[in-house]
Each structure stands twice: as structure tokens, then as C-alpha cells.
PDB file of C-alpha atoms and ligand atoms in Angstrom:
ATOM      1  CA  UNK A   1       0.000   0.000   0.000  1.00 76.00           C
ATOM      2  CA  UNK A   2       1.265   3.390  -0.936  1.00 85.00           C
ATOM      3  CA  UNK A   3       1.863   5.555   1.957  1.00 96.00           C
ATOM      4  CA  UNK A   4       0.162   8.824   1.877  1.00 98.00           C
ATOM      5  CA  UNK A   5       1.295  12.420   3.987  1.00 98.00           C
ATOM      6  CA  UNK A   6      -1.090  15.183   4.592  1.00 98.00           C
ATOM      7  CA  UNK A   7       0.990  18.091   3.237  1.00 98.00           C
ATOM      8  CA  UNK A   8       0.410  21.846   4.150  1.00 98.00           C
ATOM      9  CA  UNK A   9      -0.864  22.957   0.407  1.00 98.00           C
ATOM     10  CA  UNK A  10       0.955  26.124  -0.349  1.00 98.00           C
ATOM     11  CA  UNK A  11       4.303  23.572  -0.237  1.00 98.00           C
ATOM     12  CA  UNK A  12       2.924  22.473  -3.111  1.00 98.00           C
ATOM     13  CA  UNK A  13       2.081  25.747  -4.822  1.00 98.00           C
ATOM     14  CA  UNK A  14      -1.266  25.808  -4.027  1.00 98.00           C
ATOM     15  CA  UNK A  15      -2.507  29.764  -3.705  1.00 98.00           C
ATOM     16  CA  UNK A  16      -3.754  29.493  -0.064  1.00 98.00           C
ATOM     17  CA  UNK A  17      -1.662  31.638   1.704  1.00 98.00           C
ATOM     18  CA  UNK A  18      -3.305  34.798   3.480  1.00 98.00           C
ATOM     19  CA  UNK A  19      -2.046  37.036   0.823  1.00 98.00           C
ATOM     20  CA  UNK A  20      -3.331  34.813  -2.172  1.00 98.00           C
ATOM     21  CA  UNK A  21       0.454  33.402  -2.824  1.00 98.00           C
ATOM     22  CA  UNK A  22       1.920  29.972  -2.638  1.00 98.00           C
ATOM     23  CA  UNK A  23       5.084  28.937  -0.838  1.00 97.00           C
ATOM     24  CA  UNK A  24       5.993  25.952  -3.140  1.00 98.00           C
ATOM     25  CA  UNK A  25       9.101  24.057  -2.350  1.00 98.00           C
ATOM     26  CA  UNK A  26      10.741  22.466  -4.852  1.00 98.00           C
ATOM     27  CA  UNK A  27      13.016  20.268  -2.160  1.00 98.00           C
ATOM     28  CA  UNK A  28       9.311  18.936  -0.779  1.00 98.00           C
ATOM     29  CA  UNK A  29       8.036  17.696  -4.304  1.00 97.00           C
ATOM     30  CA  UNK A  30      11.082  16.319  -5.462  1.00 98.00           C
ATOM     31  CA  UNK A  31      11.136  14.342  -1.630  1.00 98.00           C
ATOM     32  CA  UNK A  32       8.063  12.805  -1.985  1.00 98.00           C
ATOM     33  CA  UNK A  33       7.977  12.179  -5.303  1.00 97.00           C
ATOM     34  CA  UNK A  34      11.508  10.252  -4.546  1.00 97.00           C
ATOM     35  CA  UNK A  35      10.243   8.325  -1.293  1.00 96.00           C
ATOM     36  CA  UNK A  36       7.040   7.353  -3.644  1.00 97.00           C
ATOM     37  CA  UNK A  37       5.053   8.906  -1.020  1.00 98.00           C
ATOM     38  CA  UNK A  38       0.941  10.430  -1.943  1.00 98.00           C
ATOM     39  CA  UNK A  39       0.525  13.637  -1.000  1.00 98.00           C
ATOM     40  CA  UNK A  40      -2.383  14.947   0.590  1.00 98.00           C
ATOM     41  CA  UNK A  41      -2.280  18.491   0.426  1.00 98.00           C
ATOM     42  CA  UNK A  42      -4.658  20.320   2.959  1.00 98.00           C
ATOM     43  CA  UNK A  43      -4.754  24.098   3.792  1.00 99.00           C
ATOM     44  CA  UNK A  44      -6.546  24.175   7.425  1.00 99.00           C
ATOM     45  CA  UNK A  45      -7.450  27.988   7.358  1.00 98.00           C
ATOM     46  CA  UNK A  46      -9.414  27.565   4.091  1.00 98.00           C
ATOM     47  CA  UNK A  47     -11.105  24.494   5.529  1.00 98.00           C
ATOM     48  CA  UNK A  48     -12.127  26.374   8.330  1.00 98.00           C
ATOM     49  CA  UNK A  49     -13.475  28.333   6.248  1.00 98.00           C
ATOM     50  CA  UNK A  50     -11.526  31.477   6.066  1.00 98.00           C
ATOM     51  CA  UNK A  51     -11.409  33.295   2.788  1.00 98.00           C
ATOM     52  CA  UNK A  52      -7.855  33.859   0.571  1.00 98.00           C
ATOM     53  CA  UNK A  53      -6.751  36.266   0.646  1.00 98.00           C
ATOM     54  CA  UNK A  54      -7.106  36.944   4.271  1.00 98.00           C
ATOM     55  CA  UNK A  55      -6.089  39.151   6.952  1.00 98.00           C
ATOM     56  CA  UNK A  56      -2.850  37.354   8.455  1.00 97.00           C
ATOM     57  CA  UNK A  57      -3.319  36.075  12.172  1.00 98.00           C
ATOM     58  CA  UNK A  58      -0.902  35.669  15.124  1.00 97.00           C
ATOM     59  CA  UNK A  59      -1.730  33.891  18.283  1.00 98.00           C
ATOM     60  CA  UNK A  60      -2.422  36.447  21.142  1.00 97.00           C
ATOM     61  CA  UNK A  61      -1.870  33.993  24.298  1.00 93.00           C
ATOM     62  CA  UNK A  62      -0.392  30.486  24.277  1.00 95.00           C
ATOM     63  CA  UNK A  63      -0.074  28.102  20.505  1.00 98.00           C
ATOM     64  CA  UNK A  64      -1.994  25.753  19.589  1.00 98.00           C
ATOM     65  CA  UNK A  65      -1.714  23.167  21.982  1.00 98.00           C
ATOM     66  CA  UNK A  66      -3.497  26.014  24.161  1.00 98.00           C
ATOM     67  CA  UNK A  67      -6.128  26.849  21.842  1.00 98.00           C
ATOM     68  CA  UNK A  68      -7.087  22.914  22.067  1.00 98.00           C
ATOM     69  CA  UNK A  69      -7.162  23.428  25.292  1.00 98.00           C
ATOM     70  CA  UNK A  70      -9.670  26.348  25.639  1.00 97.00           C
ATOM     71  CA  UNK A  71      -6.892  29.045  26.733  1.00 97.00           C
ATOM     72  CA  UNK A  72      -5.390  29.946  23.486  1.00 97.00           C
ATOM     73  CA  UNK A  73      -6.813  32.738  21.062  1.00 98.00           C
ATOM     74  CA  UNK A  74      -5.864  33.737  17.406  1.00 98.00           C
ATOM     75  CA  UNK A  75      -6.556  37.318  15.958  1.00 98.00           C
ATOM     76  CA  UNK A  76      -6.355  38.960  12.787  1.00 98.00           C
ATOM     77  CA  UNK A  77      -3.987  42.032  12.564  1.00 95.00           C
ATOM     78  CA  UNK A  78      -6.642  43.950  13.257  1.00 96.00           C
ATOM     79  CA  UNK A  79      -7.732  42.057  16.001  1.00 96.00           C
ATOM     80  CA  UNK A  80     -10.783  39.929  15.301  1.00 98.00           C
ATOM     81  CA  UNK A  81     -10.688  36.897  17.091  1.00 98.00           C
ATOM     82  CA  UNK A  82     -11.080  33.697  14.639  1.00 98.00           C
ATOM     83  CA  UNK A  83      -9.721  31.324  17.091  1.00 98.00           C
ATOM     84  CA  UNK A  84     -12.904  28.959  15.957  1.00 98.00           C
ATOM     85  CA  UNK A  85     -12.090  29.224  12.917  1.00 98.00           C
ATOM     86  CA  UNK A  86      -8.609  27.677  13.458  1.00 98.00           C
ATOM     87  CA  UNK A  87     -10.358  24.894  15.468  1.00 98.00           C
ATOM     88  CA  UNK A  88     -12.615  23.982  12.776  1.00 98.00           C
ATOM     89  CA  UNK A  89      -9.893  23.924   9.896  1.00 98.00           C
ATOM     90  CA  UNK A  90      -7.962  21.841  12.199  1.00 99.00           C
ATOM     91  CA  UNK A  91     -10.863  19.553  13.026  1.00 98.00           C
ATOM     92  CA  UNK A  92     -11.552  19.344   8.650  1.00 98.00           C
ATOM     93  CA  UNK A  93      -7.722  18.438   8.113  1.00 99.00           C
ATOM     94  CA  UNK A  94      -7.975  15.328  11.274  1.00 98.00           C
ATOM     95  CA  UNK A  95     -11.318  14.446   9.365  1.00 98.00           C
ATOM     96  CA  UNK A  96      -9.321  14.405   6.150  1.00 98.00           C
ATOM     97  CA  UNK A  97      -6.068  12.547   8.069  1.00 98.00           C
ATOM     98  CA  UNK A  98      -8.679   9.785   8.460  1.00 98.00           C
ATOM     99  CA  UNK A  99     -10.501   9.541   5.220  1.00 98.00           C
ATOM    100  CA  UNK A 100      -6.996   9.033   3.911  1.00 98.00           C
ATOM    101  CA  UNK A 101      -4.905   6.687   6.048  1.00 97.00           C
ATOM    102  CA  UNK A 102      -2.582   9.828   6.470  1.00 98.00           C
ATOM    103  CA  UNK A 103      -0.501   9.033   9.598  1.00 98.00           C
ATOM    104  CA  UNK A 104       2.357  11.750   8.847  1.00 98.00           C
ATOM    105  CA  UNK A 105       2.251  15.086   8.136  1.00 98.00           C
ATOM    106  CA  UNK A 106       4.711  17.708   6.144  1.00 98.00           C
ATOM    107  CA  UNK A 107       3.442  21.299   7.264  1.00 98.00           C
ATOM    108  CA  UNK A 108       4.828  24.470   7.041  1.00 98.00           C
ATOM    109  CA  UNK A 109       6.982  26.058   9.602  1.00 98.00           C
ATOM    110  CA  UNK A 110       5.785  29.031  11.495  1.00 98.00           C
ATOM    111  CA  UNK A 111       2.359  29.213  10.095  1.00 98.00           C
ATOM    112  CA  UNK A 112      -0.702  29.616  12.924  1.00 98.00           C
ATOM    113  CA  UNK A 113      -2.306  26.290  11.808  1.00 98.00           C
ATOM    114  CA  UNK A 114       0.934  24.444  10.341  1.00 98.00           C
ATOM    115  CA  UNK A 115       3.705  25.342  12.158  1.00 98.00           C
ATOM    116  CA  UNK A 116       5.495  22.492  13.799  1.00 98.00           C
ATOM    117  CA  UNK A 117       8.138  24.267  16.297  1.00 98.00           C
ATOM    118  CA  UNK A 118       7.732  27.781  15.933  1.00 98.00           C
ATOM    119  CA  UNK A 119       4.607  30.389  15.401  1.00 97.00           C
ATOM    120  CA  UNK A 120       4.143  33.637  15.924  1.00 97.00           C
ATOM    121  CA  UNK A 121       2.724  34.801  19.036  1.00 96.00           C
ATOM    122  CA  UNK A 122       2.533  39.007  18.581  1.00 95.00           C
ATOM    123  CA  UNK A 123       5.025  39.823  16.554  1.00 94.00           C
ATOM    124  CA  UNK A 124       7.115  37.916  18.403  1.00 96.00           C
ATOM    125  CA  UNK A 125       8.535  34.072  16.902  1.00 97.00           C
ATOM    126  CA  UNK A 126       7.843  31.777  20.013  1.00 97.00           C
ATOM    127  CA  UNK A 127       8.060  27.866  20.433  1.00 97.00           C
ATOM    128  CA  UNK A 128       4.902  26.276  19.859  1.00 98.00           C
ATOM    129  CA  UNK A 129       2.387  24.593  17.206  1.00 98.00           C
ATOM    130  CA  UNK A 130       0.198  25.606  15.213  1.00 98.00           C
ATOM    131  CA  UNK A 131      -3.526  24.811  15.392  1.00 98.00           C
ATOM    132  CA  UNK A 132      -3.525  21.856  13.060  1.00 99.00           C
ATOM    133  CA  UNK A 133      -0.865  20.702  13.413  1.00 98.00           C
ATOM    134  CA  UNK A 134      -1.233  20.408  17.309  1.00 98.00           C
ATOM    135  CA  UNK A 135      -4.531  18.817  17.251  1.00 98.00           C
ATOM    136  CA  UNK A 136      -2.892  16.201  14.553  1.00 99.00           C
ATOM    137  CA  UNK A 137      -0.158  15.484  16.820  1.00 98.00           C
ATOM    138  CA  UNK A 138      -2.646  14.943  19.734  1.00 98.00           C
ATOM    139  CA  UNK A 139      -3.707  12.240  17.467  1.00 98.00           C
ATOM    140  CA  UNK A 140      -1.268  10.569  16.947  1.00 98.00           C
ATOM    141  CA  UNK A 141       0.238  11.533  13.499  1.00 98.00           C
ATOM    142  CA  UNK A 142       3.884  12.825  13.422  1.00 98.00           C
ATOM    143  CA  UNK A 143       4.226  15.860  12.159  1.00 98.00           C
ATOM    144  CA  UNK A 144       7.037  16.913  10.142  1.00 98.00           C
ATOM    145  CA  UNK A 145       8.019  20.411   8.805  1.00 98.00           C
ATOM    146  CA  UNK A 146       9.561  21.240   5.237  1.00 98.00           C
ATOM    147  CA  UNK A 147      12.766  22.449   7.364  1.00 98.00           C
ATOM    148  CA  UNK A 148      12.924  18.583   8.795  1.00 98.00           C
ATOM    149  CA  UNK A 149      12.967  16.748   5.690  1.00 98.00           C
ATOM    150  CA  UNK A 150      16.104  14.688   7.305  1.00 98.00           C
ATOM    151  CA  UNK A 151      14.380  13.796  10.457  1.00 98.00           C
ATOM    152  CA  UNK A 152      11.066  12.539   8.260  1.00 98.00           C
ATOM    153  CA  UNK A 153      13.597  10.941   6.009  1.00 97.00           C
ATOM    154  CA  UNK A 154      14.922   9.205   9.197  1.00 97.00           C
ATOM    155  CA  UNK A 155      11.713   8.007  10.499  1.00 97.00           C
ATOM    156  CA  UNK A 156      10.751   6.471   7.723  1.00 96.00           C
ATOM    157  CA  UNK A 157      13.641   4.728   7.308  1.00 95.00           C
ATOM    158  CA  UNK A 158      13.250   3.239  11.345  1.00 95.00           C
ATOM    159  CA  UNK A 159       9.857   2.410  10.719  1.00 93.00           C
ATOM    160  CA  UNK A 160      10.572   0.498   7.481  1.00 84.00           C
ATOM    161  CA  UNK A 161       8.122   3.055   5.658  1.00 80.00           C
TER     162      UNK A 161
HETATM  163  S1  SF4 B 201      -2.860  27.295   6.695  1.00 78.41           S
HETATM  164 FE1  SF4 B 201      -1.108  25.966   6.251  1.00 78.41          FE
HETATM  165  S2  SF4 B 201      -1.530  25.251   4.157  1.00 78.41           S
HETATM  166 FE2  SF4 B 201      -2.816  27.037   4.480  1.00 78.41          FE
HETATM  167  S3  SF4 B 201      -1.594  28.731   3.703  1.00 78.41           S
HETATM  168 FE3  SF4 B 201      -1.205  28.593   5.911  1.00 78.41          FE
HETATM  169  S4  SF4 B 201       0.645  27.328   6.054  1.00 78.41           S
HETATM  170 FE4  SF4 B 201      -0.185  27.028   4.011  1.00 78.41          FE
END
């Protein structure tokens, strides 16, 4: 069976970003397409339905982990709160995870719903996940950013993938 990998979707030049632009990455197509892997590519803001382009958004207290956990909030840059809408584009891209066997993900770094290690929290770059890719994790799928592309490459390789 072909292993599949949710993949954040501007990665693969998908135009989801808030400002209507992709962020594709060469490196990231040419690694799955090596590894034989399916992508999946999901973008969690639009499936929580917010609109592209968008305002961007910055976590106000805590990341993601603390959003799942009721004391976390996300705000536009002018300060609307669409903390629910995080939840529910993070709740689409599980539902999706499970439709498709995904048990990995390859999101992008630093994003509000992708970001694996870092995010923004003000305008300051803090530790912490995203949205998605928190509640993901929660669940069990190992989450991967396009900087780690060794340590995914190393996991698969332990787990025979
Ligand atoms: S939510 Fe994720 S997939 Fe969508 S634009 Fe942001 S980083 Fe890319």
C-alpha cells in the first residue's frame, strides 16, 4: 500500500496563503515524489473556512496546543478573534487525516495552523504549534516540517516506511 502524507498545500504551490500566494518548495516535491510517497495536500485555514486572501493572524496567548485546550486565542492584525475558525480547519484536516490513512504530516513552519516548532505569538517568533498541526499530533500523526525533511527521512527509514 502506498503511503500517503497530509501536506500543508501552499508547499505544493497551491494559492492558499493569506495574501493569495503559494510557498511551493521544490526540495518537498522532489522528496516525496523520490520516497514514492501520496501527498495529501490540505490548507486548514481555508477548511475552516476562512477566505484567501485573508487578513494574516498571530496567536495572542499560548499556541496551539493552548487553543485545544480552551486558553489559546488567534486574531487577525486587526484584532478579530477567529480562534474557531482555526479549530474547525484543524478539526476538517484530522477528518481528512482519516478519510486518507494519512498518519504523517509535512506542514509548514511558522504558520498559525501548520507550524510544527515555531509560530508567531505578537510579533514575536515563540516555540509552539500551530492549530492543526497540534490537534494532529494529539492524534497521533507525526508531524514533520519542510525544514525537517532529514528527520522525516529518518523516520521512515526506522519504521521500514
Ligand atoms: S494554513 Fe497551512 S496550508 Fe494554508 S496557507 Fe497557511 S501554512 Fe499554508
Amino acid at each position: 500500500m502506498p503511503t500517503t502524507i497530509l501536506v500543508s498545500a501552499c508547499l505544493l504551490g497551491i494559492h492558499c496563503r493569506y495574501d493569495g500566494t503559494a510557498k511551493a518548495d521544490v526540495r518537498v516535491k522532489d522528496y516525496l515524489f523520490r520516497k514514492g510517497l501520496i501527498p495529501i495536500p490540505v490548507c486548514p485555514e481555508q477548511l475552516g473556512g476562512l477566505p484567501t486572501p485573508r487578513l494574516p493572524c498571530r496567536f495572542t496567548v499560548g499556541s496551539g496546543r493552548e487553543v485545544l485546550a480552551g486558553a489559546g486565542e488567534v486574531v487577525t492584525r486587526d484584532g478579530r478573534t477567529v480562534t474557531q475558525s482555526f479549530l474547525n480547519g484543524a478539526r476538517e484536516t484530522l477528518e481528512i487525516a482519516g478519510q486518507c490513512g494519512c498518519r504523517l504530516a509535512l506542514l509548514k513552519e511558522r504558520s498559525p495552523s501548520c507550524g510544527v516548532r515555531q509560530c508567531y505569538r505578537g510579533e514575536v517568533l515563540s516555540t509552539g504549534m500551530g492549530v492543526a498541526a497540534a490537534l494532529l499530533s494529539e492524534h497521533g500523526i507525526r508531524v514533520f516540517s519542510e525544514e525537517e525533511l532529514a528527520e522525516l527521512d529518518r523516520f521512515l527509514d526506522k519504521t521500514g516506511t
